[in-house]
Amino acid sequence: MASWLAQVRRNNAHNVSTFRRAPLAEISGSLGDLGTLLPLMIALAVQGSIELGSTLVFTGVFNILTGLTFGIPLPVQPMKAIASAAISGREDPSMGVVTAAGQWVGAAVLVMSVTGLLRWAVAVVPIPVVKGIQLGAGLSLILGAGSSLLQPLHWVHPALDNRLWAVFAFLVLIGTQHLPRFPYALLFFVLAILFSLIQVLASDHSLPWFHVWHPHFSLPTWISAHDAPALWMAIGQLPLTTLNSIIAVSALAADLLPDLPTPSVTSVGMSVALMNLTGTWFGAMPVCHGAGGLAAQYRFGARSGASIIFLGLIKLVLGLVFGETLVDLLRQYPKSLLGIMVLAAGLELAKVGHTLNQGAQDLWQESADREGSSVITRKHRNLSDAERLERWTVMLMTTAGIMAFRNDAAGFLAGMLCHWAYRASSWFTTWKLRRSGRLAELNPLLR
């Protein structure tokens, strides 16, 4: 406990110093994950699957606690598979079912965290498969931005949400690639809220008004009379949560922020479990952490937990003061600007694949500087061409499975099968050479 408290104090010293050094970058980075949060949260709130006020209050509290505990811009995102099933109508979209699905996932992740199954999964799942999941998630975000947000837009109509605004936002995005302190997300968020206000005033919708949040208990529907829709939703969500929201996000944190302590998969898993076993009792949206959100917040300037603490405070105040009255305003948020932010987040997440064969975690090994020395250094392992090709193939096979079936579990299975096929080939070759007494001829890849 003492060591944990000491680490939390160090994390928050980093939070404070980073925010003082670059406040605009931290605030801008805190808004980077809106492209994932807003569309799903608004859609679920409009159809009555969640309570917007409870969602803002509880996710705000979760943001604050996450920033204080981990000291990195770890996002609080909607559970996409559950949200998708509820919005599409594939399952019962009632609030009781949606919140129960989040609790099923939370309970399963809690068991996996406490029993050590998550640590075992990290040891078993090879880095090329993890990179493939990250690459697939990034490409899925890009495709989603194009198909659901940008493609349906017209070129000039309506005046405040069209393709011309999307082109403008994209040009500013690529024009500021080498300006890491440029508060892109902050500026375009302010512009988007201004456009939303104008559209609300020009329509029959109402502006947000003072509405104090009153918590209401929401009884989850774990199992109905004839079916268990919440359980089926949870089964579809669990692989995505385990792979992308726990294992991949821990690996991504190590890649993007190597100078900061990387949260363990157990601590991330416990965080996901506790979030979904608390707020859902009051109608809050099922949430998790996600690699895409971390990449987005990093892309737009976040480098510490201060960014999401700031976001959490804003969400908490909005939820307590305005609550459900924000629905009309958020519904008018321009898809043109939101789509470009999602695209940028997808690109940032997909880019981590470039470290697969140069800089990945499993390629570093500790060794003494010289024989008999007590000084331990980290050295990068050199790969043969065959090893590079194998790792690249496993990563692409994982990504291909995700893209082909729109399912992280399918991609994970494809990548693992490809990995074990290579291992089986290696073992078979080794066995043959041992039998023939020619083990010295073994290729370094197969040793």
C-alpha angles and dihedrals in degrees: 000000000000092000091048092052090048090052091049090052091051091048092053093046085057090047092053096044093047093049092048091049098047113009096161092052092050093047092046091048091051089065095050095096096053090101090069099034104046103051095048096038093049094045092050093045094049093054093044097249092127138014110251094207094052091044093053093045097047097039087048090054090046090051091052095047092045092051092048094046103042104024093216132096094266107167131225105221137175117262097254101201093051092045092048093050092049096045095045093049094237087130136021105292096201118131093244092056096044094049092044090054089055090050092051089054092045092052093048093049090047091055091047091050096047095045095047095245090130092055089048090051091054090052093049102040110079121227094246089060091049090049089048090054090050093047091047092049091050093050090046090055091051093049091046092051091052099043103038104026112024107025096060091055123104123227100247108001129113095030096225100040116040143111093275090063089047090053090048092050091047093050091051089048095054092039091059097045091115095043102081093174094054106117095225098155093045094051094046092044090056090047091049093050089049090052090047092053091050092050093047091051091048093052138051092265121112129240120241113275137188109290118157112220115246114190114233123193112240115200110221119228102222096167126009127207097271106014145014105234093163091056092050090050089051093050089054091048101044098076091048092049094046097045105033103023099042115015098031095041091053091050092046092051088056091050098046099035106029093158093060128071109271114229112242120240089244093057092045090048092051089050092052091047096050093047092055096042093056118033096040090070086070099044097268119153118264106254142183140172117267140198091223093056093048090050091048095050091046090049092056096047111279114141103158144030089266089082095060092038086059091047091048092053091051092049092046093052093045091049094047096044106032108013115159093008090077093070097091093048094048091046089062093054105132112257090205093065094036091052094055091051090052090048091052090049091051092050092050091051094045091051093069088076090076091075092060095105099020119046102357116147096248093055095065119088134179119238140158117264090235137352111293094012120134092207111104120203133180116244129187115238115234115232129213120231090254092053091049091051092048094051091045091050093050091050093049092046089055091048092046091054091051093048096043097048099024086231130114092206091056091050092047091051092048092050094047092049090051091048093049091046088059091046092050090051090050093050092047092051091048091050092050093050092047090052091051094044093240099114091132089068090061113129112245088242090062099046 
